[in-house]
Each structure stands twice: as structure tokens, then as C-alpha cells.
CSV table of C-alpha atoms in Angstrom, one decimal:
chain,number,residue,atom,x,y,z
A,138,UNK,CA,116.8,17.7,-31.0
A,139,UNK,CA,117.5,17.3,-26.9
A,140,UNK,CA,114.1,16.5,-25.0
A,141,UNK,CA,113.7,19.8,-23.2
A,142,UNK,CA,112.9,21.3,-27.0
A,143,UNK,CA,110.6,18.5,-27.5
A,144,UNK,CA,108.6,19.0,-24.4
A,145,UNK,CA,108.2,22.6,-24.9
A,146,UNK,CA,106.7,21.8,-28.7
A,147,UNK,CA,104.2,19.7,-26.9
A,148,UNK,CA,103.3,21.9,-24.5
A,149,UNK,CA,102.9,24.5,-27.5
A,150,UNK,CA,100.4,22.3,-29.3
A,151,UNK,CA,98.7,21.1,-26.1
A,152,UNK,CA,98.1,24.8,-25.6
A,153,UNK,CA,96.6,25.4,-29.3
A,154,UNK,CA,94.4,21.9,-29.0
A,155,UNK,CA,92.8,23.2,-25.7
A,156,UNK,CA,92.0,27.1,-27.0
A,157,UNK,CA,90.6,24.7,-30.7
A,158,UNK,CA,88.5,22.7,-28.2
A,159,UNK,CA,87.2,26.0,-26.6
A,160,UNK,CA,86.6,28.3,-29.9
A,161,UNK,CA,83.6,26.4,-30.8
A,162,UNK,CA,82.0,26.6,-26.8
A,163,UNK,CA,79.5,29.4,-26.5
A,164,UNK,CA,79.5,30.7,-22.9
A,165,UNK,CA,76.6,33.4,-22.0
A,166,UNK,CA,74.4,33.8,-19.0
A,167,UNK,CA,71.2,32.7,-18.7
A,168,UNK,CA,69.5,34.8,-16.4
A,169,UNK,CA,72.4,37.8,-16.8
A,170,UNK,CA,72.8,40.3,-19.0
A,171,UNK,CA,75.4,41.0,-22.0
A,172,UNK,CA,73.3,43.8,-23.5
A,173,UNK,CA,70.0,45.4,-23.0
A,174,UNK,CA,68.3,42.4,-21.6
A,175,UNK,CA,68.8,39.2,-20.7
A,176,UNK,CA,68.1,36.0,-22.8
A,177,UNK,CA,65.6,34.4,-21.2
A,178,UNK,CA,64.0,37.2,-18.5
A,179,UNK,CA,61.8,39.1,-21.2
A,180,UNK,CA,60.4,35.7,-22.1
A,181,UNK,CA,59.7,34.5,-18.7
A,182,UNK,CA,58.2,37.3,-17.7
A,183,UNK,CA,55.6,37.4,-20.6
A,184,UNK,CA,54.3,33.9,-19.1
A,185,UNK,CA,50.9,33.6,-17.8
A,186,UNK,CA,50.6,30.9,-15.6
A,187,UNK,CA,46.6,29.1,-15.3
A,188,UNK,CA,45.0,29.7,-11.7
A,189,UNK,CA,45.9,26.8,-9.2
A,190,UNK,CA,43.0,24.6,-7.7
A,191,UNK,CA,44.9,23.4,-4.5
A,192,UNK,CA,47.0,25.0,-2.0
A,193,UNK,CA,50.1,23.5,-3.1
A,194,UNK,CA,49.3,24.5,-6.3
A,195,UNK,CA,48.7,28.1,-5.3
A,196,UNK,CA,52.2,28.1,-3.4
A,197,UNK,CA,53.8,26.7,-6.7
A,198,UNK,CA,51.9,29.5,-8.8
A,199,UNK,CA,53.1,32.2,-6.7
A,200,UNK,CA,56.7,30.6,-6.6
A,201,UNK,CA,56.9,31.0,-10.3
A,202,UNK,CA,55.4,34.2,-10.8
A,203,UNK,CA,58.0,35.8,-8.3
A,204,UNK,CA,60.5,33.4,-10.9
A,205,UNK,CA,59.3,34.6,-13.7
A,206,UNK,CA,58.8,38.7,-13.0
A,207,UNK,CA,61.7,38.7,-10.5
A,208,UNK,CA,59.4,41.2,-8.5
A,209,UNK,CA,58.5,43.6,-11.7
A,210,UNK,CA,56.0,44.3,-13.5
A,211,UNK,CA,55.1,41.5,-16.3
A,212,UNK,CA,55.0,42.0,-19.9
A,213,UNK,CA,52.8,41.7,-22.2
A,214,UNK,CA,51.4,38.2,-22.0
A,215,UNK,CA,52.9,36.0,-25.1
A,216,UNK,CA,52.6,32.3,-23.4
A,217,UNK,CA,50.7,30.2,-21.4
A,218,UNK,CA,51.6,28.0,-18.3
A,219,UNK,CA,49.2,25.2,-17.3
A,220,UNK,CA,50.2,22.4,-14.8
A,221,UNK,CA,48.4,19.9,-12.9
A,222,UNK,CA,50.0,18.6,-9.4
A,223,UNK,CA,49.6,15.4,-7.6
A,224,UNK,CA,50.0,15.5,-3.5
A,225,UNK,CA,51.2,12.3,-1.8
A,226,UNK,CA,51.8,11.8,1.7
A,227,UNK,CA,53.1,8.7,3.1
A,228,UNK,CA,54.6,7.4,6.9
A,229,UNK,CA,58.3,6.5,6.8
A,230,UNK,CA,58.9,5.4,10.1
A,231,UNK,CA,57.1,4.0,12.7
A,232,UNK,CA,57.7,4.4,16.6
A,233,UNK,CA,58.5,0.9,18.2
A,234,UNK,CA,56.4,0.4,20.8
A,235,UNK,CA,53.3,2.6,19.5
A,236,UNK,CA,52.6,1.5,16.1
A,237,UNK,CA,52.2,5.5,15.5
A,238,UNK,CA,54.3,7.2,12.4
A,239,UNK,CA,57.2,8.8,13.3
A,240,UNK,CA,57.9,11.1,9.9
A,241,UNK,CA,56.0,11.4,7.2
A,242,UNK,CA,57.3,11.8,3.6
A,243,UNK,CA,55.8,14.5,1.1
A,244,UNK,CA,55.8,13.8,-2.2
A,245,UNK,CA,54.7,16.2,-5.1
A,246,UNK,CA,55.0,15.1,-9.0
A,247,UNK,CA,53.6,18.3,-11.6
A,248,UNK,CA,53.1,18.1,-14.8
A,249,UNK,CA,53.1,21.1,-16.8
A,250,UNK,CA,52.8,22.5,-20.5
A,251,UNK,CA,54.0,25.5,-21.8
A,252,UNK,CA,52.0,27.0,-25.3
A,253,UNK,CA,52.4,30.1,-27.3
A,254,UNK,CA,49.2,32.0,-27.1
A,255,UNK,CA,49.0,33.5,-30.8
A,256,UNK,CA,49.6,30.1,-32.1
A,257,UNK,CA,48.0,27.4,-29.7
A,258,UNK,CA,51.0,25.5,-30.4
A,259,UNK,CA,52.4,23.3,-27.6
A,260,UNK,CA,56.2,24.6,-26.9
A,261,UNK,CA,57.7,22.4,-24.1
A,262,UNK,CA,56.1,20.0,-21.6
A,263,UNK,CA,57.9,18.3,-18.8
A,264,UNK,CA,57.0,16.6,-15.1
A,265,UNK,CA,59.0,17.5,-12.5
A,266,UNK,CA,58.8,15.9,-8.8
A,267,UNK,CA,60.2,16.5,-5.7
A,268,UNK,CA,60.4,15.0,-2.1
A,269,UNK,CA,59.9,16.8,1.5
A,270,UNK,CA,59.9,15.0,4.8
A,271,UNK,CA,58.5,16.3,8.3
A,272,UNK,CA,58.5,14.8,11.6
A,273,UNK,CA,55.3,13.7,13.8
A,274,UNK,CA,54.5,14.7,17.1
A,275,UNK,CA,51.9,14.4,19.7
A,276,UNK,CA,50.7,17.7,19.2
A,277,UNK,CA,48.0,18.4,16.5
A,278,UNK,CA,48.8,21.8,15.3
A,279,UNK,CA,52.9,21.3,15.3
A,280,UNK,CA,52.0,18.2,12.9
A,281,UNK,CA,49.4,20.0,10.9
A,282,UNK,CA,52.0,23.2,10.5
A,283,UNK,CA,55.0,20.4,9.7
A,284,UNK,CA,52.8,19.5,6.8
A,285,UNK,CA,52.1,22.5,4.8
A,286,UNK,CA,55.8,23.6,5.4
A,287,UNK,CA,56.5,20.3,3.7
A,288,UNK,CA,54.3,21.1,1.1
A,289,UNK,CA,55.6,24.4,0.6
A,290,UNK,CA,59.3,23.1,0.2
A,291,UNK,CA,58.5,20.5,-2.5
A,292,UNK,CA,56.8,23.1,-4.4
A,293,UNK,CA,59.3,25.5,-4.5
A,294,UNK,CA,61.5,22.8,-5.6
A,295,UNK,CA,59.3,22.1,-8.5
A,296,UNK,CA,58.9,26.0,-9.4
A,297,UNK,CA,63.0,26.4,-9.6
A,298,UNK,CA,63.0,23.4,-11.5
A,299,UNK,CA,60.2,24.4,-13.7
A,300,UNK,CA,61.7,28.1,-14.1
A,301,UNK,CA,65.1,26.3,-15.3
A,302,UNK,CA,63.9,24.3,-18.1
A,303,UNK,CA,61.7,26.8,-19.5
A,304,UNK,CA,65.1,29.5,-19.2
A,305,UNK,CA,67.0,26.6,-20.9
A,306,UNK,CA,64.3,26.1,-23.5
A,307,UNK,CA,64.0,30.2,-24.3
A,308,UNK,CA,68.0,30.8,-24.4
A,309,UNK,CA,68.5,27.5,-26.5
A,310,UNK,CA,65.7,29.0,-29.3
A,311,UNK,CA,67.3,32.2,-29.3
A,312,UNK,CA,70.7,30.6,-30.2
């Protein structure tokens, strides 16, 4: 048996060993579509999410809905979304000869709970978090607009992240 038939068995097994490996994988889009609809949208979009009591909050709310009906019209409400949201804001650095802050850092942890409506029962909870940074200026209004925009970033940060998990959690109970 020379080498060069050796090396062309291994390659032959090497080749069977990777397609074994893959035969038990189960690839399918999350958000996409294989058939009528996809995995997770139809659950998503049956999610009503509880009214916000902050701005942030609001921003967040919105950024989900649009997540969760992609811009159509919603279904037929099956779940509940309730989260509560925390608002920090903090100086990171400090102009030398001033003493006055030179950024400020945002910082946004939610909480959240996700319940079936017909049963009450609690179906996923989480806390996400996320961190938005804005520079401080001498002028009032620039530092005032800085801030929401920060605000508005680390929310939309936690509403992908939030969206995700609860895809994740739909497509993995369907499977």
C-alpha cells in the first residue's frame, strides 16, 4: 500500500466524519422564511408590550414594537411584555484646569418579563444593559440634546437585544 493511497483513504474518511458532524446541525433562519411564515415573526408580533412611564422607556417601547410588527399590522395579542428600566448618568472625565465634566457616560439596565396571557404563566425573563457616552459642552441646549440622543442609543440597544432573546426563545420552543 504506497502513501499516496493512504492519504487519499484519509482524506475519504475525513470527508464522511465532517458531513457525520454536520447531519445532526439544524440550520434555519430565525427571522426568515422557509414556508408560509417565519418562526419566530408571528409570535413576536402577537406581543403586547405594557405602557412605558419614562421617556427612555417610551423610546425602548416604540423600538420594540417597530421589532416586533416589522411595520405591519399586529396580531392578535397572545403575550405580554412588561419591563422596568433604570437610567444612570455619570461624568467620565473631567477638564484639567476647570474641574467641569468633560463626557458623560449613560447607562441603562431593563429588566423585563415576558408571560402568556391565557395562562398567566411567566415564559422568559432576562436584564439586559447597555452603555452610551456623549460629550459636554458650554452650551446648554447642545448638552441637553447630547443626552437624550444618548439615551435613545442605549435603548435601542436594549430593544435589539430584548427582540433577540425572545426570537431565540420562540424558534427554540418550536423546535
Amino acid at each position: 500500500m504506497s502513501s499516496s493511497d493512504l492519504t487519499g483513504r484519509l482524506r475519504v474518511l475525513a470527508v464522511v466524519c465532517v458531513f457525520a458532524v454536520l447531519a445532526g446541525c439544524n440550520v434555519r433562519p430565525l427571522y426568515g422564511s422557509l414556508g408560509p411564515a417565519a418562526p419566530a415573526q408571528e409570535e413576536l408580533a402577537a406581543i403586547e408590550i405594557a405602557p412605558s412611564e419614562s421617556r427612555s422607556e417610551q423610546v425602548l417601547r416604540n423600538a420594540l414594537i417597530f421589532a416586533f410588527q416589522r411595520g405591519g399590522q399586529a396580531a392578535p395579542v397572545r403575550y405580554r411584555l412588561k419591563f422596568i428600566s433604570n437610567l444612570t448618568k455619570s461624568s467620565v472625565a473631567v477638564e484639567e484646569l476647570s474641574d467641569v465634566p468633560a463626557a458623560y457616560l449613560v447607562q441603562m439596565t431593563t429588566s423585563f418579563s415576558l408571560s402568556d396571557i391565557e395562562t398567566g404563566r411567566t415564559l422568559l425573563t432576562g436584564s439586559s444593559f447597555a452603555n452610551a457616552s456623549y460629550d459636554f459642552s458650554n452650551q446648554r441646549f447642545a448638552n441637553q440634546r447630547a443626552a437624550k440622543e444618548a439615551e435613545d442609543r442605549a435603548a435601542k440597544v436594549i430593544a435589539e437585544d430584548i427582540q433577540v432573546r425572545i426570537a431565540a426563545y420562540f424558534a427554540d420552543s418550536r423546535s
